[in-house]
mmCIF file of C-alpha atoms and ligand atoms in Angstrom:
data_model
loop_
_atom_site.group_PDB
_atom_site.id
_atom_site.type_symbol
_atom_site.label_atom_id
_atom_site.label_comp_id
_atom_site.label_asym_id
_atom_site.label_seq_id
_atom_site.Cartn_x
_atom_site.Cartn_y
_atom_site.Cartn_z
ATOM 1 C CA UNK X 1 21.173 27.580 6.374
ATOM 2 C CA UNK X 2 19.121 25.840 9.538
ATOM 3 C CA UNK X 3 20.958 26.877 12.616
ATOM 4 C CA UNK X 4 20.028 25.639 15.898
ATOM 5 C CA UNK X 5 20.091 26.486 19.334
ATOM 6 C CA UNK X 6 21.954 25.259 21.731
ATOM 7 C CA UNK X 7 20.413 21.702 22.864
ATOM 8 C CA UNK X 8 20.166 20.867 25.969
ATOM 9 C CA UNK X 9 19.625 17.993 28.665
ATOM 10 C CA UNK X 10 17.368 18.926 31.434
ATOM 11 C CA UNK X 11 17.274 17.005 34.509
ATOM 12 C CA UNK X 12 13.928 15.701 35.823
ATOM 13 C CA UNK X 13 13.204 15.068 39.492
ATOM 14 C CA UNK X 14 10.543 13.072 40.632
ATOM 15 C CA UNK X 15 9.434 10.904 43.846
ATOM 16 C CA UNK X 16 9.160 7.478 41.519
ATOM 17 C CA UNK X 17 12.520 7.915 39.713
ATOM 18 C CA UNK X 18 14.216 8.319 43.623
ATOM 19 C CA UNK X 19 11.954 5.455 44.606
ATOM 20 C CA UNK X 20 13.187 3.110 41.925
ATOM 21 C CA UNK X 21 16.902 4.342 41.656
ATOM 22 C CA UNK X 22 17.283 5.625 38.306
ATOM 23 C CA UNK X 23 17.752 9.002 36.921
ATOM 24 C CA UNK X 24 15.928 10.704 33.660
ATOM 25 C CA UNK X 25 17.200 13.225 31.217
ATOM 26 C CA UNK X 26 15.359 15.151 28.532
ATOM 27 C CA UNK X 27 17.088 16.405 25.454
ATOM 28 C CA UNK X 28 14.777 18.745 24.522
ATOM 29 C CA UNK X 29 15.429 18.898 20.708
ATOM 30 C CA UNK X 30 11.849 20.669 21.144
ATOM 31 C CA UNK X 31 13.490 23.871 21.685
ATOM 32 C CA UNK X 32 16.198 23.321 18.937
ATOM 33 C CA UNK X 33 15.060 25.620 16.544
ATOM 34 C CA UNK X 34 12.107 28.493 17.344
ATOM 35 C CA UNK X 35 10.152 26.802 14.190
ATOM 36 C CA UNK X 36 12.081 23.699 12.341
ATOM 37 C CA UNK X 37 11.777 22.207 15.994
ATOM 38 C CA UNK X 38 12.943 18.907 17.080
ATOM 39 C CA UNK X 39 13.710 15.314 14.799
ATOM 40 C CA UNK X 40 13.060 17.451 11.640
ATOM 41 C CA UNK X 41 15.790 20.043 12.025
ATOM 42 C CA UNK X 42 18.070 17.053 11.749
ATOM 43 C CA UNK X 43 16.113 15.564 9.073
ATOM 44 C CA UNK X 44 16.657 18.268 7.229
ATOM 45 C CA UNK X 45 19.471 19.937 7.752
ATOM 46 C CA UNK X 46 21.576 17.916 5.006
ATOM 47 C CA UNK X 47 18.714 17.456 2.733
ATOM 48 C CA UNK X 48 18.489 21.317 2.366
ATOM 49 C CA UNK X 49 22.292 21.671 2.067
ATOM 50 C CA UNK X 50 22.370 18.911 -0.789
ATOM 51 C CA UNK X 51 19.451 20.561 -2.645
ATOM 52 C CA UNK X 52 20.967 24.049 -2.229
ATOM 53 C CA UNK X 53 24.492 22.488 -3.793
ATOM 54 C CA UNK X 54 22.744 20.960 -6.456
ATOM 55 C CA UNK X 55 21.423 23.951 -7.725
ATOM 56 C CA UNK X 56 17.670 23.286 -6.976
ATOM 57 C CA UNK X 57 14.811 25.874 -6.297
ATOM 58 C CA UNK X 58 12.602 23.605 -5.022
ATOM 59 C CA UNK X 59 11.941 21.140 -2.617
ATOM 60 C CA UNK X 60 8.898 18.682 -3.182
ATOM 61 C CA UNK X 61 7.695 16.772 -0.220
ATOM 62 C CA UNK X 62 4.375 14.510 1.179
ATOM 63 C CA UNK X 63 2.424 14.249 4.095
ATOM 64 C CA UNK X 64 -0.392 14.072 5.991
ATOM 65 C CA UNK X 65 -2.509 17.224 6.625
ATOM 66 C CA UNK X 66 -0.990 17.247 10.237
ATOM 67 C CA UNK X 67 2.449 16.050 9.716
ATOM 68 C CA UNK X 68 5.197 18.168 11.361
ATOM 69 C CA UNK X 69 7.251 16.814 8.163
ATOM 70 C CA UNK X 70 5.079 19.217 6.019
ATOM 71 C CA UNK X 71 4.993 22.457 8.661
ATOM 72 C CA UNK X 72 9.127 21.795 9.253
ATOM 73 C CA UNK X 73 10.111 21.458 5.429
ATOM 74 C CA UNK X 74 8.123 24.482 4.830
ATOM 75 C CA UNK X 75 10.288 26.823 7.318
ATOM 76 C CA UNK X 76 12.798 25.214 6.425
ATOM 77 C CA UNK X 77 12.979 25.791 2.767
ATOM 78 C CA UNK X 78 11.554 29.662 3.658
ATOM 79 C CA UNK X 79 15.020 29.835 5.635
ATOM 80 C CA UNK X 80 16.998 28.882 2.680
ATOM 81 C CA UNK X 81 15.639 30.618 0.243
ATOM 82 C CA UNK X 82 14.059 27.631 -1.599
ATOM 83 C CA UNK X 83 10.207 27.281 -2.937
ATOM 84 C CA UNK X 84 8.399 24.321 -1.211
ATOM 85 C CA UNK X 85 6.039 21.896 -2.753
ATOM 86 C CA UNK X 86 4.093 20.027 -0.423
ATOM 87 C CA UNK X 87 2.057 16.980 -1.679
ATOM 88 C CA UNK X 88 -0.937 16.410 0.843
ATOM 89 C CA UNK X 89 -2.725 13.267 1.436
ATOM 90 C CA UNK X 90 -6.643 13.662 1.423
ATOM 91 C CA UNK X 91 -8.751 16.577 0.229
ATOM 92 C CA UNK X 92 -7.975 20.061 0.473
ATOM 93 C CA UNK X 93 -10.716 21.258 3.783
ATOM 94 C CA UNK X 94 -11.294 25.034 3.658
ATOM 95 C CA UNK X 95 -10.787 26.727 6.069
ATOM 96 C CA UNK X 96 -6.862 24.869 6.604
ATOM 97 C CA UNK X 97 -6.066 23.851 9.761
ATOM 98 C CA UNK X 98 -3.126 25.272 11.925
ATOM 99 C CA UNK X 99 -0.882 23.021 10.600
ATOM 100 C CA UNK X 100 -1.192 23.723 6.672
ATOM 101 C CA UNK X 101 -2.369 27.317 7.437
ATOM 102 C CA UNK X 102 1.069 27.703 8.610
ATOM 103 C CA UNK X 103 2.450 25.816 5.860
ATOM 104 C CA UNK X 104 1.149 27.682 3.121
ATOM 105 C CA UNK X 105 1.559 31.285 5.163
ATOM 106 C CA UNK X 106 5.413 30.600 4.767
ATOM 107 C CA UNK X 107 4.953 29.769 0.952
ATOM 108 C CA UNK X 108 4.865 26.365 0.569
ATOM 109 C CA UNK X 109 2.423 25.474 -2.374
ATOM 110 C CA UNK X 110 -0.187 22.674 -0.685
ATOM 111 C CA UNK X 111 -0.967 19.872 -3.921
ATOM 112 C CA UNK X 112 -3.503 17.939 -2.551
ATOM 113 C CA UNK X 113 -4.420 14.383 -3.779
ATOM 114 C CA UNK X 114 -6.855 11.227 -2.769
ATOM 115 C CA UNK X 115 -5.322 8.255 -0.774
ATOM 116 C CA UNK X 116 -5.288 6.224 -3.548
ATOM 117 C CA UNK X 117 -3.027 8.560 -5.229
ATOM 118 C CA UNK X 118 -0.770 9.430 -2.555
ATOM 119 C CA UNK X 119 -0.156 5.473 -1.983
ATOM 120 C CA UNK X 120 2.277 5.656 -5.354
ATOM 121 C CA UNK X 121 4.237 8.469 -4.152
ATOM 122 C CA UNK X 122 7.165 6.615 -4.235
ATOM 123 C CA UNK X 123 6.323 5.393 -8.136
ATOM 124 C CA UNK X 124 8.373 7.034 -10.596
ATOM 125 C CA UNK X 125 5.448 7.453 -12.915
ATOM 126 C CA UNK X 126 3.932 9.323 -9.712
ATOM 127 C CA UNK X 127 7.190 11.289 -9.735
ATOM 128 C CA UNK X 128 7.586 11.846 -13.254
ATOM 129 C CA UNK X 129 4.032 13.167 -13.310
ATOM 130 C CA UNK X 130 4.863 15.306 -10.485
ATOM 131 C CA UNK X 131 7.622 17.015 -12.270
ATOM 132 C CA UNK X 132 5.769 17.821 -15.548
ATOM 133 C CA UNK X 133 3.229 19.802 -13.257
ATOM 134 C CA UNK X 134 5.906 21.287 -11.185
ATOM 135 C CA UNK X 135 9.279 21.510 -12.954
ATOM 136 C CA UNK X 136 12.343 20.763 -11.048
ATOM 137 C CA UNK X 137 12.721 19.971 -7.513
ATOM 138 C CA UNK X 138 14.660 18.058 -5.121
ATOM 139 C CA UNK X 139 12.534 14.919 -3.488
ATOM 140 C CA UNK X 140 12.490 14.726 0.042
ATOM 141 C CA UNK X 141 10.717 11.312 1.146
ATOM 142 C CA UNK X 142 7.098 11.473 3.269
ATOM 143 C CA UNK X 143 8.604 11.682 6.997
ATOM 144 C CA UNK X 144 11.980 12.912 5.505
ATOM 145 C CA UNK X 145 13.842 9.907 6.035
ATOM 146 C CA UNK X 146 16.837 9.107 3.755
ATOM 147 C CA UNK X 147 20.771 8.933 4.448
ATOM 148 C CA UNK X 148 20.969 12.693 4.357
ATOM 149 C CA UNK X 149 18.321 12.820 6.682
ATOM 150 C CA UNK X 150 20.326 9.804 9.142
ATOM 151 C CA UNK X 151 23.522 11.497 8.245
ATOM 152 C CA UNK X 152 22.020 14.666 10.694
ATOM 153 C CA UNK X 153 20.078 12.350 13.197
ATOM 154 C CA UNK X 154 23.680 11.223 14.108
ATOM 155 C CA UNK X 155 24.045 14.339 15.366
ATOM 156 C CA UNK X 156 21.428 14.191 17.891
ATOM 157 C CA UNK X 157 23.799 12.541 20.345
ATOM 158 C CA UNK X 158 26.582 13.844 21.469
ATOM 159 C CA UNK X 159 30.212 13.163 23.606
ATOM 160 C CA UNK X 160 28.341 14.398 26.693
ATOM 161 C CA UNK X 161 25.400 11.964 26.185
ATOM 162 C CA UNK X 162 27.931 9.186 26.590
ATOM 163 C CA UNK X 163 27.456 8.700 30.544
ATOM 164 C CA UNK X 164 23.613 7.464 30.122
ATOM 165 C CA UNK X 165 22.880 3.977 30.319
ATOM 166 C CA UNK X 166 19.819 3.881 27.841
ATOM 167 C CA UNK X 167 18.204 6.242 25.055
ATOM 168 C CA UNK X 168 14.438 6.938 24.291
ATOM 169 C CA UNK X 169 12.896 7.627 21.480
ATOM 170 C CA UNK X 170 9.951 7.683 19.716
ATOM 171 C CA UNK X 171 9.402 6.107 16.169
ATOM 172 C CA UNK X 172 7.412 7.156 13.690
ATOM 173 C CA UNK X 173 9.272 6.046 9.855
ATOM 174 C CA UNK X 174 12.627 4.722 12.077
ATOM 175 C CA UNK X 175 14.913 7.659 10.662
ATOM 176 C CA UNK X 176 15.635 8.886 13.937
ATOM 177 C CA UNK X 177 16.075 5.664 15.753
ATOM 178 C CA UNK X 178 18.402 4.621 12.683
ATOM 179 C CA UNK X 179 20.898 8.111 13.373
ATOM 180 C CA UNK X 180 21.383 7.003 17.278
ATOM 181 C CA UNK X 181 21.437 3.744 16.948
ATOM 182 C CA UNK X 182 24.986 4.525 14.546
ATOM 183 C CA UNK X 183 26.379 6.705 17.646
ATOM 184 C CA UNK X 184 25.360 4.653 20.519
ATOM 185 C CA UNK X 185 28.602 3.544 22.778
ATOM 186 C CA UNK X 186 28.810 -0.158 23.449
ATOM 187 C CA UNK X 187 27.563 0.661 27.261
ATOM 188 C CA UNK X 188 23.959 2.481 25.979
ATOM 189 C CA UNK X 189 20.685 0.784 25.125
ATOM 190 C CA UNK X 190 18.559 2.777 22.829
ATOM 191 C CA UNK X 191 14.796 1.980 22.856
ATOM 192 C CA UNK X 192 12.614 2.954 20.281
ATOM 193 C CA UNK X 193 9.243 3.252 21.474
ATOM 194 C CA UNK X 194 6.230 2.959 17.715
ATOM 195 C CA UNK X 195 3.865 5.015 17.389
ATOM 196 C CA UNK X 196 2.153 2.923 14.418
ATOM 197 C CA UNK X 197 0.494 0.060 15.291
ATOM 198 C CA UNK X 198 1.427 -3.131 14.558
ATOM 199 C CA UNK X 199 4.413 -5.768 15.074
ATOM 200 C CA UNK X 200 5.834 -5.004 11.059
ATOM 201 C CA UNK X 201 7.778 -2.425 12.806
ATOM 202 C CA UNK X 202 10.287 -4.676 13.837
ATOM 203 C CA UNK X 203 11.289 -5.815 10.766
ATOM 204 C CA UNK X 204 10.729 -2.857 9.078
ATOM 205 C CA UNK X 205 13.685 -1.020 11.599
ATOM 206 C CA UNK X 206 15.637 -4.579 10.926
ATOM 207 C CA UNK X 207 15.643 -3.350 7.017
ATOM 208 C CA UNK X 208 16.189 -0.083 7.494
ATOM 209 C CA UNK X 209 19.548 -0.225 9.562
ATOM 210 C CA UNK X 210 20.664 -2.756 7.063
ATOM 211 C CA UNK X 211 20.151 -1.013 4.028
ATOM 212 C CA UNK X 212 21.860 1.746 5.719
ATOM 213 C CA UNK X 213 24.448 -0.417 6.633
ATOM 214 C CA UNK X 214 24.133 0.641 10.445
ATOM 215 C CA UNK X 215 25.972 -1.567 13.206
ATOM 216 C CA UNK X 216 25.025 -0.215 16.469
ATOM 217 C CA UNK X 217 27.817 -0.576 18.834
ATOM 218 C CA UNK X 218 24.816 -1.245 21.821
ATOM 219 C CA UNK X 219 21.786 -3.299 22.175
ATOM 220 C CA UNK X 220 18.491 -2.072 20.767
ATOM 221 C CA UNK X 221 14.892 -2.904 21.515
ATOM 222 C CA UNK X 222 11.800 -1.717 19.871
ATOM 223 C CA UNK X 223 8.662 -1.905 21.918
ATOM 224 C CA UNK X 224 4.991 -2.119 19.843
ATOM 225 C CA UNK X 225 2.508 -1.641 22.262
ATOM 226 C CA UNK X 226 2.479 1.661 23.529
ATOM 227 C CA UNK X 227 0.605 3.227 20.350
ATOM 228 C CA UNK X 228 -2.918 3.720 21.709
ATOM 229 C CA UNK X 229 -4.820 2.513 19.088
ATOM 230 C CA UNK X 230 -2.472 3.159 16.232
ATOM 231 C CA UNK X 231 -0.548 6.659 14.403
ATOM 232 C CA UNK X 232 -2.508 9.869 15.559
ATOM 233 C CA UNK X 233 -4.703 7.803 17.602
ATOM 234 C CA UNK X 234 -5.125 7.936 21.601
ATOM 235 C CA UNK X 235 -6.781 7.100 24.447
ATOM 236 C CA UNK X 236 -7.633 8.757 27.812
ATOM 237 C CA UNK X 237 -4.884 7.359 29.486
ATOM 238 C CA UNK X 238 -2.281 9.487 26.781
ATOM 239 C CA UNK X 239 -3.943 12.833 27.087
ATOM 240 C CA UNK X 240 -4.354 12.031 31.254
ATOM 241 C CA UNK X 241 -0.216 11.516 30.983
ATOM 242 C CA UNK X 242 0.040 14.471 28.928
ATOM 243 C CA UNK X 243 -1.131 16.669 31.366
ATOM 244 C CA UNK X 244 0.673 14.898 34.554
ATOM 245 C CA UNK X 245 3.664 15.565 32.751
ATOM 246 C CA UNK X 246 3.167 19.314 31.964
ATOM 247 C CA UNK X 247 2.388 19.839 35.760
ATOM 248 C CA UNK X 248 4.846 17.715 37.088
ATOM 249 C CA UNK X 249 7.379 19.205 34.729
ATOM 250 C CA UNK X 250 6.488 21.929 32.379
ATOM 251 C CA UNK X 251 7.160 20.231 29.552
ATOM 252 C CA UNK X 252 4.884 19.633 26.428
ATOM 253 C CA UNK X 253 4.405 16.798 24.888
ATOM 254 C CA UNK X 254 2.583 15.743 21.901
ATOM 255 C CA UNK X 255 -0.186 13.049 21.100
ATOM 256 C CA UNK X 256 1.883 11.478 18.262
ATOM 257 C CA UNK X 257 4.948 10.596 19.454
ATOM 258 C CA UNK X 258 6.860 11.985 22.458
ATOM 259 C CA UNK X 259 3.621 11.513 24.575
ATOM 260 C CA UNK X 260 3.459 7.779 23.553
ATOM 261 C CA UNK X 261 7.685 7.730 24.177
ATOM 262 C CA UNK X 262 7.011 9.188 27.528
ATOM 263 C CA UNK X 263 3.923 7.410 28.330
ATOM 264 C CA UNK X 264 5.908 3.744 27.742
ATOM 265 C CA UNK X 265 8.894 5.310 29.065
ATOM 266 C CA UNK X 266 6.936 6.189 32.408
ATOM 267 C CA UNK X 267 5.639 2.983 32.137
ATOM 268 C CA UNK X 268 8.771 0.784 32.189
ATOM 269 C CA UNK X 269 9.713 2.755 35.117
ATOM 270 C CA UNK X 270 7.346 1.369 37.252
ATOM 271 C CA UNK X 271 7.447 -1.429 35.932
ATOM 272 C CA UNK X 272 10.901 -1.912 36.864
ATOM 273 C CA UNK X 273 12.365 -2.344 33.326
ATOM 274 C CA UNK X 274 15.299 -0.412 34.058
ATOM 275 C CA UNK X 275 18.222 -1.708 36.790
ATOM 276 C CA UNK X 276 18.834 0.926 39.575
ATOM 277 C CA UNK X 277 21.026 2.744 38.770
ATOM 278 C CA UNK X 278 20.189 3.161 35.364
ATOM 279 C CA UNK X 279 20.679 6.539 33.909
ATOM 280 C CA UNK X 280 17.607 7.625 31.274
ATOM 281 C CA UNK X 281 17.830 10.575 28.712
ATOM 282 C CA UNK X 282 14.564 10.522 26.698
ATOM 283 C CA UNK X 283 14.410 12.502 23.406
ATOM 284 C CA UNK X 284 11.889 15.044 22.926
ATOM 285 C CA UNK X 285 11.941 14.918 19.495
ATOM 286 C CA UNK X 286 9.629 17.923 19.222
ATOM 287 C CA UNK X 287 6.287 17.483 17.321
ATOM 288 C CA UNK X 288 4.531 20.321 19.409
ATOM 289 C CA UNK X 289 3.508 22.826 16.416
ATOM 290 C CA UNK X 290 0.179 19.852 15.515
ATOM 291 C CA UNK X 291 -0.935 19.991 18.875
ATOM 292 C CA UNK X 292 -3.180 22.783 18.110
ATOM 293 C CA UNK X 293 -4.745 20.913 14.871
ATOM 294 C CA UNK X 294 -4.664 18.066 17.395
ATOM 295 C CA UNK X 295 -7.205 20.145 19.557
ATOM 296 C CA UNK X 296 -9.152 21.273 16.878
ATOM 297 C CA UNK X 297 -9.408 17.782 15.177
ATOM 298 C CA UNK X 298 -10.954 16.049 18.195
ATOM 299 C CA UNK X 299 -12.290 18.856 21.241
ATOM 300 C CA UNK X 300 -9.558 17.627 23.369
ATOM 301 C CA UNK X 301 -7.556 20.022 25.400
ATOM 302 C CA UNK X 302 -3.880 19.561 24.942
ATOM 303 C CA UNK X 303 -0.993 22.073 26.347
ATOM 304 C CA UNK X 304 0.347 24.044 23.530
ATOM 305 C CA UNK X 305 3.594 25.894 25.524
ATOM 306 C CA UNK X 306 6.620 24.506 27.485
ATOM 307 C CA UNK X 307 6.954 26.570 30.831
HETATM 308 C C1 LIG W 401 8.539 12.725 12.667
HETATM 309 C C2 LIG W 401 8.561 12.607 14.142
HETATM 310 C C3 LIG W 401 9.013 11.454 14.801
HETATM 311 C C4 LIG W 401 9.392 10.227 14.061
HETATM 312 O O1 LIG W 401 10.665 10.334 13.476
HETATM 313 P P1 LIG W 401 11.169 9.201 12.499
HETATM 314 O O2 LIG W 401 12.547 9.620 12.166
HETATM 315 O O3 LIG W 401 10.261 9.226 11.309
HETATM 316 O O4 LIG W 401 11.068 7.898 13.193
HETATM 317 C C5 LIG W 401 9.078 11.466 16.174
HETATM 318 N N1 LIG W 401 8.684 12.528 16.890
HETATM 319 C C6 LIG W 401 8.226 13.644 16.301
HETATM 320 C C7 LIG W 401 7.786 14.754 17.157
HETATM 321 C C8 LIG W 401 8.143 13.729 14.916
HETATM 322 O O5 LIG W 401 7.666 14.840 14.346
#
């Protein structure tokens, strides 16, 4: 069973959050768990349980060769005693990088397949075809979103997060977003900051809270524009804001998504988005363990450990 640590908010201090009136919050849900860190402890966390109850050995998954999805399913399953399947998008690159080295060093089995392939991985031929090679398993979507999975990210947010005023996050397949936006108090904002390029993402989070029949009690507001060139790209600027906020701060943050959430976050600040008086809680929604393939992948020097 996936048990966490203790989560907590830590205050941030800084000269242009006095300046403009408003106070910030981190949750760091980075430090949640020493491996299953961040979103994906929550993602999972009922997903496991259900496959565990069912009676399944196995859990089958998909993602990209430096998803977090991938490295956090595979602890994750390790924990509980399940096998792991993971189905990876593009071809398998000898030697792995950090992120599937770790993957398959805790057991998971790596499948690789072309993008053509991996584009029907929600076809049930795909998945019937999938089971003949691999026997039972239980199906955990690519990014791990499904009610299970927004059935824990309502647990992100607690009775003491009730005194902020607005709610951060980053958004990568809206599963997250989805879980606070059910527990947000009438009084909160949440903002939901993409990391994919691309205005779809509106409608796409529109969908999702529907089908999950979701009817946030507080206002919520998606900005698109803050992804740097689109998912696992970046520009100077991100890495630059990286850094600032590991001196300012001590705290990591990744290219993906919580550097993009801070970055727009930052952003809005001094922009004055938010009334004074506003008080922030951004959620680091972990992400940290592909900062090293990150580094690897393009030469680019990245922090790798909170302070
Ligand atoms: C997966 C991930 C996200 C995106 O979560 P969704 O529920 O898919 O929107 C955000 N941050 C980090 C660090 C992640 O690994």
């Amino acid at each position: 069973m996936l048990t966490p640590n203790e989560v907590m908010n830590q205050a941030i201090q800084h000269r242009l959050l006095r300046e403009k009136g408003v106070t910030l919050s981190i949750k760091r849900l980075d430090l949640v768990h020493p491996q299953v860190s961040g979103n994906k402890f929550f993602k999972l966390k009922y997903n496991i349980e259900e496959a565990l109850s069912k009676g399944h050995q196995t859990l089958l998954t998909f993602g990209g060769a430096y998803s977090n999805h991938i490295a956090a399913t595979a602890f994750a399953a390790q924990e509980a005693g399940l096998k792991a399947i993971g189905i990876i998008r593009g071809e398998n690159i000898q030697p792995l990088n950090p992120t599937l080295e770790l993957a398959q060093s805790l057991g998971m089995i790596l499948h690789f397949v072309s993008r053509e392939e991996y584009r029907k991985k929600t076809e049930e031929q795909f998945q019937l075809d999938l089971s003949r090679k691999f026997g039972d398993f239980y199906l955990v979507p690519e990014g791990g979103t499904n009610q299970l999975a927004i059935k824990g990210t309502q647990e992100i947010l607690t009775p003491e997060d009730y005194s902020f005023s607005q709610i951060v996050t980053a958004i990568g397949t809206g599963g997250t977003l989805a879980g606070l936006a059910a527990t947000i108090k009438k009084h909160q904002s949440l903002i939901g900051i993409s990391s994919l390029k691309g205005t779809f993402i509106h409608q796409e989070i529109q969908s999702l809270i529907e089908f999950y029949k979701i009817e946030p009690k507080g206002s919520l507001t998606i900005f698109d524009q803050y992804h740097f060139g689109g998912y696992a790209k970046y520009k100077p600027g991100l890495i630059d804001f990286i850094w600032m906020f590991y001196q300012e701060f001590g705290i990591v943050l990744d290219p993906i998504y919580t550097g993009k959430a801070a970055f727009a976050m930052w952003d809005l600040i001094q922009n004055n988005y938010f009334q004074k008086g506003s008080s922030i809680l951004l959620i680091h929604t972990g992400g940290i363990q592909g900062n090293l393939g990150f580094m690897e992948r393009t030469g680019i020097n990245l922090p790798i450990l909170s302070k």
